[in-house]
Amino acid sequence: MTSDPVVVIGNFDGVHRGHVALLRTARAAEPDAPLVVVTFWPHPMSVVRPDQTPPLLSTLPHRVELLREAGADDVVVVDFTPEVAGWSPEQFVDTVLRPLHPRRVVVGENFRFGFRAAGTVETLAALGAGDFVVQPVGLVTDGAQPSSSTLVRHAVAEGDFGRVRELSDHPFRFTGVVVQGDQRGRLLGYPTANLLVAPGMAVPADGVYAGWVTRLDQPGADRWPAAISVGSNPTFDGVQRRIESYVLDRDDLELYGVEIAVDFYARVRGQIRFAGMDPLIEQMHHDVEDIRHLLGVL
């Protein structure tokens, strides 16, 4: 680890505009210093109050990727265990921060740390006196509410991806390894790449969406326009919730076992139970045409 960095601490789920503002403030305060981000995995609430754990907006690898895109030179991931949850503010500083030898630590003005969130910005400044400067940063607002992971989660749940981009400056992404489905889409003329809905991850409400699919096993792979279905296929009495993506005009893709990213752009409609295959196929045709217009791929 490079010595004398500027360090930013936070959970950074989803890396929204408020998070990016922290990194930009840190960079502006110490433009010649390495910028190191300290984050936590799993979500602290999953250890402290498991019944209140929020659905996560990003996997850890995607979070690290977004933080690097936002300017981080390095990302330190603290394994948040029950032992870590029990640390005093002093233990946190001695164990996590002092080994990094920071010259400055930048945090949100509402930052809390240590056992039962006993540590405040003032506590951190007192513990760092003589070793590092603590710089609190005010919360970024959209004119009414501070940007927060909670607001992004609500927007994702409602399928409001314009709002997600307003809060995050990037699309909501769901990643996973393509599994074999019922292969019904191929029979319908719309073969899909299927992802299981992972426990604990944020997922849009059931329905049909416009978006993009990218395979992650090939660096620099093309981004494909896609029709995306979230749900359990009620027309066929399905019970397992999945994310199914039809890449427009492609029936030649072999993606089983491949990790892909699904980026959601806009909601097209809610989930419908159809009377049979013919009305479903007709609706899928209309959906695809709507999605072409939304994505500008006519």
Short mmCIF file of C-alpha atoms in Angstrom, two decimals:
data_model
loop_
_atom_site.label_atom_id
_atom_site.label_comp_id
_atom_site.label_asym_id
_atom_site.label_seq_id
_atom_site.Cartn_x
_atom_site.Cartn_y
_atom_site.Cartn_z
CA MET A 1 0.00 0.00 0.00
CA THR A 2 1.33 3.44 -0.94
CA SER A 3 1.94 5.57 2.13
CA ASP A 4 0.32 8.91 2.90
CA PRO A 5 -2.89 8.46 0.88
CA VAL A 6 -6.13 10.32 1.27
CA VAL A 7 -8.65 7.76 2.52
CA VAL A 8 -12.41 7.75 1.99
CA ILE A 9 -14.56 5.48 4.17
CA GLY A 10 -18.08 4.26 3.50
CA ASN A 11 -20.27 1.35 2.55
CA PHE A 12 -20.73 2.57 -1.04
CA ASP A 13 -23.53 0.19 -2.04
CA GLY A 14 -24.44 1.14 -5.60
CA VAL A 15 -21.88 4.00 -5.72
CA HIS A 16 -24.40 6.81 -6.18
CA ARG A 17 -23.75 10.53 -6.71
CA GLY A 18 -23.19 11.18 -3.01
CA HIS A 19 -20.47 8.54 -2.94
CA VAL A 20 -18.83 9.95 -6.05
CA ALA A 21 -18.89 13.42 -4.48
CA LEU A 22 -16.89 12.07 -1.53
CA LEU A 23 -14.21 10.74 -3.85
CA ARG A 24 -14.08 13.95 -5.87
CA THR A 25 -13.78 16.02 -2.70
CA ALA A 26 -10.95 13.80 -1.49
CA ARG A 27 -9.15 14.10 -4.83
CA ALA A 28 -9.52 17.88 -4.86
CA ALA A 29 -8.24 18.17 -1.28
CA GLU A 30 -5.10 16.10 -1.95
CA PRO A 31 -4.59 16.03 -5.74
CA ASP A 32 -1.10 14.54 -5.49
CA ALA A 33 -1.98 11.81 -2.98
CA PRO A 34 -3.14 8.29 -3.81
CA LEU A 35 -6.89 7.93 -3.26
CA VAL A 36 -7.78 4.85 -1.23
CA VAL A 37 -11.36 3.80 -0.52
CA VAL A 38 -12.24 1.67 2.52
CA THR A 39 -15.48 -0.28 2.17
CA PHE A 40 -17.17 -3.18 3.97
CA TRP A 41 -18.40 -6.60 2.90
CA PRO A 42 -20.86 -8.04 3.67
CA HIS A 43 -23.25 -5.20 4.45
CA PRO A 44 -22.80 -4.31 8.15
CA MET A 45 -26.55 -4.66 8.75
CA SER A 46 -26.33 -8.34 7.76
CA VAL A 47 -24.16 -8.82 10.86
CA VAL A 48 -25.63 -6.29 13.27
CA ARG A 49 -29.34 -6.63 12.41
CA PRO A 50 -29.81 -9.42 9.85
CA ASP A 51 -33.59 -8.97 9.72
CA GLN A 52 -33.09 -5.38 8.52
CA THR A 53 -30.46 -6.04 5.85
CA PRO A 54 -31.32 -4.04 2.71
CA PRO A 55 -31.17 -5.68 -0.73
CA LEU A 56 -27.79 -4.89 -2.26
CA LEU A 57 -27.52 -2.74 -5.37
CA SER A 58 -24.21 -4.20 -6.51
CA THR A 59 -21.99 -7.20 -6.04
CA LEU A 60 -18.62 -6.57 -4.44
CA PRO A 61 -16.68 -6.84 -7.75
CA HIS A 62 -19.04 -4.35 -9.40
CA ARG A 63 -18.76 -1.99 -6.42
CA VAL A 64 -14.97 -2.07 -6.70
CA GLU A 65 -15.23 -1.45 -10.45
CA LEU A 66 -17.53 1.55 -9.93
CA LEU A 67 -15.26 2.99 -7.23
CA ARG A 68 -12.26 2.74 -9.53
CA GLU A 69 -14.24 4.40 -12.31
CA ALA A 70 -15.06 7.19 -9.83
CA GLY A 71 -11.36 7.79 -9.19
CA ALA A 72 -10.16 5.36 -6.53
CA ASP A 73 -6.55 4.24 -6.93
CA ASP A 74 -7.08 1.35 -4.54
CA VAL A 75 -10.01 -0.23 -2.68
CA VAL A 76 -9.57 -1.86 0.73
CA VAL A 77 -12.39 -4.26 1.65
CA VAL A 78 -12.93 -4.81 5.36
CA ASP A 79 -14.42 -8.24 6.08
CA PHE A 80 -17.28 -7.18 8.34
CA THR A 81 -17.56 -9.92 10.94
CA PRO A 82 -19.20 -9.98 14.39
CA GLU A 83 -15.73 -9.27 15.81
CA VAL A 84 -15.38 -6.16 13.67
CA ALA A 85 -18.90 -5.09 14.67
CA GLY A 86 -17.76 -5.22 18.28
CA TRP A 87 -14.70 -3.01 17.83
CA SER A 88 -14.56 0.27 19.70
CA PRO A 89 -13.92 3.41 17.63
CA GLU A 90 -10.31 3.27 18.83
CA GLN A 91 -9.92 -0.33 17.65
CA PHE A 92 -11.37 0.56 14.27
CA VAL A 93 -8.91 3.41 13.77
CA ASP A 94 -5.93 1.37 15.02
CA THR A 95 -6.77 -1.71 12.95
CA VAL A 96 -8.11 -0.24 9.71
CA LEU A 97 -6.89 3.32 9.32
CA ARG A 98 -3.47 3.66 10.96
CA PRO A 99 -1.88 0.86 8.86
CA LEU A 100 -2.80 2.90 5.75
CA HIS A 101 -0.87 5.96 7.09
CA PRO A 102 -3.43 8.43 5.74
CA ARG A 103 -2.69 12.13 5.59
CA ARG A 104 -6.41 12.91 5.32
CA VAL A 105 -9.62 10.93 5.91
CA VAL A 106 -12.77 12.03 4.10
CA VAL A 107 -16.21 10.86 5.28
CA GLY A 108 -19.83 11.88 4.95
CA GLU A 109 -21.02 14.28 7.61
CA ASN A 110 -23.28 11.55 9.07
CA PHE A 111 -20.51 8.93 9.27
CA ARG A 112 -20.70 6.62 12.30
CA PHE A 113 -18.39 3.79 13.26
CA GLY A 114 -17.45 1.43 16.07
CA PHE A 115 -19.60 -0.68 18.38
CA ARG A 116 -23.21 0.47 18.31
CA ALA A 117 -22.14 3.34 16.02
CA ALA A 118 -20.58 5.10 18.99
CA GLY A 119 -17.99 6.94 16.88
CA THR A 120 -18.83 10.20 15.12
CA VAL A 121 -16.89 12.54 12.84
CA GLU A 122 -15.75 14.36 15.98
CA THR A 123 -14.58 11.07 17.51
CA LEU A 124 -12.60 10.28 14.38
CA ALA A 125 -11.00 13.72 14.35
CA ALA A 126 -9.98 13.37 18.00
CA LEU A 127 -8.47 9.92 17.42
CA GLY A 128 -6.58 11.13 14.36
CA ALA A 129 -5.26 14.35 15.90
CA GLY A 130 -1.60 14.74 15.03
CA ASP A 131 -1.69 11.87 12.53
CA PHE A 132 -4.34 12.70 9.96
CA VAL A 133 -6.89 15.39 9.15
CA VAL A 134 -10.58 14.46 9.07
CA GLN A 135 -12.75 16.18 6.48
CA PRO A 136 -16.53 15.70 6.66
CA VAL A 137 -18.52 16.29 3.47
CA GLY A 138 -22.12 17.45 3.32
CA LEU A 139 -24.72 15.19 1.76
CA VAL A 140 -25.47 15.60 -1.95
CA THR A 141 -29.14 16.33 -2.61
CA ASP A 142 -31.35 16.33 -5.68
CA GLY A 143 -32.90 19.57 -4.49
CA ALA A 144 -35.24 17.81 -2.07
CA GLN A 145 -33.62 14.69 -0.61
CA PRO A 146 -30.04 13.60 0.00
CA SER A 147 -28.76 11.00 -2.45
CA SER A 148 -28.74 7.64 -0.73
CA SER A 149 -28.62 3.94 -1.47
CA THR A 150 -32.12 3.71 0.03
CA LEU A 151 -33.52 6.10 -2.60
CA VAL A 152 -31.81 4.12 -5.35
CA ARG A 153 -33.28 0.87 -3.99
CA HIS A 154 -36.77 2.35 -4.02
CA ALA A 155 -36.31 3.52 -7.62
CA VAL A 156 -35.06 0.06 -8.68
CA ALA A 157 -37.99 -1.65 -6.95
CA GLU A 158 -40.40 0.63 -8.83
CA GLY A 159 -38.63 0.13 -12.16
CA ASP A 160 -37.93 3.88 -12.37
CA PHE A 161 -34.57 3.69 -14.09
CA GLY A 162 -34.55 7.31 -15.17
CA ARG A 163 -34.56 8.13 -11.46
CA VAL A 164 -31.83 5.55 -10.86
CA ARG A 165 -29.60 7.30 -13.40
CA GLU A 166 -30.36 10.69 -11.82
CA LEU A 167 -29.20 9.38 -8.46
CA SER A 168 -26.30 7.26 -9.69
CA ASP A 169 -25.05 8.52 -13.07
CA HIS A 170 -24.93 4.90 -14.21
CA PRO A 171 -27.52 2.19 -14.93
CA PHE A 172 -28.66 -0.42 -12.47
CA ARG A 173 -26.77 -3.61 -13.26
CA PHE A 174 -27.63 -7.19 -12.36
CA THR A 175 -24.95 -9.83 -12.94
CA GLY A 176 -24.96 -13.60 -12.86
CA VAL A 177 -24.06 -16.81 -14.66
CA VAL A 178 -26.46 -17.87 -17.41
CA VAL A 179 -28.38 -21.03 -16.48
CA GLN A 180 -30.51 -23.30 -18.61
CA GLY A 181 -34.16 -22.36 -18.45
CA ASP A 182 -37.24 -24.03 -19.85
CA GLN A 183 -36.00 -23.32 -23.41
CA ARG A 184 -39.48 -22.04 -24.10
CA GLY A 185 -38.20 -18.72 -25.43
CA ARG A 186 -36.42 -20.45 -28.29
CA LEU A 187 -39.70 -22.14 -29.28
CA LEU A 188 -41.46 -18.78 -29.17
CA GLY A 189 -38.83 -17.18 -31.41
CA TYR A 190 -37.26 -15.17 -28.57
CA PRO A 191 -34.38 -17.18 -27.04
CA THR A 192 -33.31 -15.81 -23.68
CA ALA A 193 -30.28 -15.82 -21.43
CA ASN A 194 -31.59 -16.65 -17.95
CA LEU A 195 -30.25 -15.54 -14.58
CA LEU A 196 -31.58 -16.72 -11.25
CA VAL A 197 -32.52 -14.01 -8.79
CA ALA A 198 -29.83 -14.18 -6.12
CA PRO A 199 -30.94 -13.85 -2.49
CA GLY A 200 -30.10 -10.52 -0.94
CA MET A 201 -29.72 -8.61 -4.21
CA ALA A 202 -31.96 -5.75 -5.35
CA VAL A 203 -34.22 -6.71 -8.24
CA PRO A 204 -36.78 -4.67 -10.20
CA ALA A 205 -40.47 -5.42 -9.85
CA ASP A 206 -41.82 -8.16 -12.11
CA GLY A 207 -42.33 -6.92 -15.64
CA VAL A 208 -40.68 -6.25 -18.99
CA TYR A 209 -37.81 -3.82 -19.43
CA ALA A 210 -35.55 -2.35 -22.08
CA GLY A 211 -31.86 -2.68 -21.44
CA TRP A 212 -28.51 -4.04 -22.44
CA VAL A 213 -26.62 -7.31 -22.05
CA THR A 214 -22.83 -7.67 -21.91
CA ARG A 215 -20.85 -10.87 -21.53
CA LEU A 216 -18.23 -10.43 -18.82
CA ASP A 217 -15.86 -13.23 -19.82
CA GLN A 218 -14.52 -11.23 -22.77
CA PRO A 219 -12.86 -7.87 -22.00
CA GLY A 220 -14.23 -5.14 -24.24
CA ALA A 221 -17.22 -7.25 -25.34
CA ASP A 222 -20.02 -5.51 -27.23
CA ARG A 223 -23.10 -4.33 -25.36
CA TRP A 224 -26.23 -5.83 -26.90
CA PRO A 225 -29.70 -4.22 -26.82
CA ALA A 226 -32.15 -6.52 -25.07
CA ALA A 227 -35.71 -7.15 -24.00
CA ILE A 228 -35.61 -8.17 -20.34
CA SER A 229 -38.28 -10.01 -18.39
CA VAL A 230 -38.29 -10.18 -14.60
CA GLY A 231 -40.66 -12.66 -12.99
CA SER A 232 -41.79 -16.26 -12.75
CA ASN A 233 -43.58 -16.82 -16.10
CA PRO A 234 -47.15 -16.90 -14.72
CA THR A 235 -48.56 -17.84 -18.13
CA PHE A 236 -46.84 -21.22 -17.69
CA ASP A 237 -47.43 -21.44 -13.92
CA GLY A 238 -43.79 -20.77 -13.15
CA VAL A 239 -42.69 -20.42 -9.54
CA GLN A 240 -38.97 -19.57 -9.79
CA ARG A 241 -38.19 -15.89 -10.21
CA ARG A 242 -35.71 -15.18 -12.99
CA ILE A 243 -34.25 -12.43 -15.14
CA GLU A 244 -34.57 -13.46 -18.79
CA SER A 245 -32.91 -11.41 -21.53
CA TYR A 246 -33.62 -11.66 -25.23
CA VAL A 247 -30.82 -10.01 -27.22
CA LEU A 248 -32.59 -8.29 -30.09
CA ASP A 249 -32.28 -10.07 -33.44
CA ARG A 250 -29.88 -12.72 -32.11
CA ASP A 251 -30.69 -16.41 -32.01
CA ASP A 252 -27.09 -17.60 -32.38
CA LEU A 253 -25.73 -16.80 -28.92
CA GLU A 254 -24.48 -19.64 -26.72
CA LEU A 255 -24.22 -18.17 -23.24
CA TYR A 256 -24.81 -21.09 -20.87
CA GLY A 257 -22.27 -20.92 -18.06
CA VAL A 258 -21.16 -17.40 -19.06
CA GLU A 259 -21.28 -14.51 -16.59
CA ILE A 260 -23.26 -11.63 -18.06
CA ALA A 261 -24.29 -8.14 -16.98
CA VAL A 262 -27.85 -6.94 -17.51
CA ASP A 263 -28.17 -3.14 -17.46
CA PHE A 264 -31.74 -1.89 -17.04
CA TYR A 265 -32.76 1.21 -18.99
CA ALA A 266 -36.55 1.59 -18.84
CA ARG A 267 -39.70 -0.22 -17.76
CA VAL A 268 -42.04 -1.24 -20.58
CA ARG A 269 -44.93 -2.91 -18.73
CA GLY A 270 -45.85 -5.05 -15.77
CA GLN A 271 -46.06 -8.82 -15.72
CA ILE A 272 -49.17 -10.31 -17.35
CA ARG A 273 -50.67 -13.78 -17.25
CA PHE A 274 -51.73 -14.57 -20.81
CA ALA A 275 -54.44 -17.03 -21.91
CA GLY A 276 -51.95 -18.97 -24.03
CA MET A 277 -48.92 -18.84 -26.29
CA ASP A 278 -50.47 -16.91 -29.19
CA PRO A 279 -51.38 -13.75 -27.21
CA LEU A 280 -48.02 -13.98 -25.43
CA ILE A 281 -46.11 -14.07 -28.73
CA GLU A 282 -48.15 -11.15 -30.05
CA GLN A 283 -47.40 -9.11 -26.93
CA MET A 284 -43.70 -10.02 -27.09
CA HIS A 285 -43.62 -8.70 -30.65
CA HIS A 286 -45.09 -5.38 -29.47
CA ASP A 287 -42.67 -5.29 -26.52
CA VAL A 288 -39.66 -5.74 -28.78
CA GLU A 289 -40.80 -2.91 -31.06
CA ASP A 290 -41.32 -0.63 -28.04
CA ILE A 291 -37.85 -1.54 -26.78
CA ARG A 292 -36.28 -0.76 -30.16
CA HIS A 293 -37.71 2.76 -29.92
CA LEU A 294 -36.64 3.21 -26.29
CA LEU A 295 -33.08 2.13 -27.02
CA GLY A 296 -32.82 3.86 -30.38
CA VAL A 297 -31.94 0.69 -32.28
CA LEU A 298 -34.55 0.83 -35.04
#
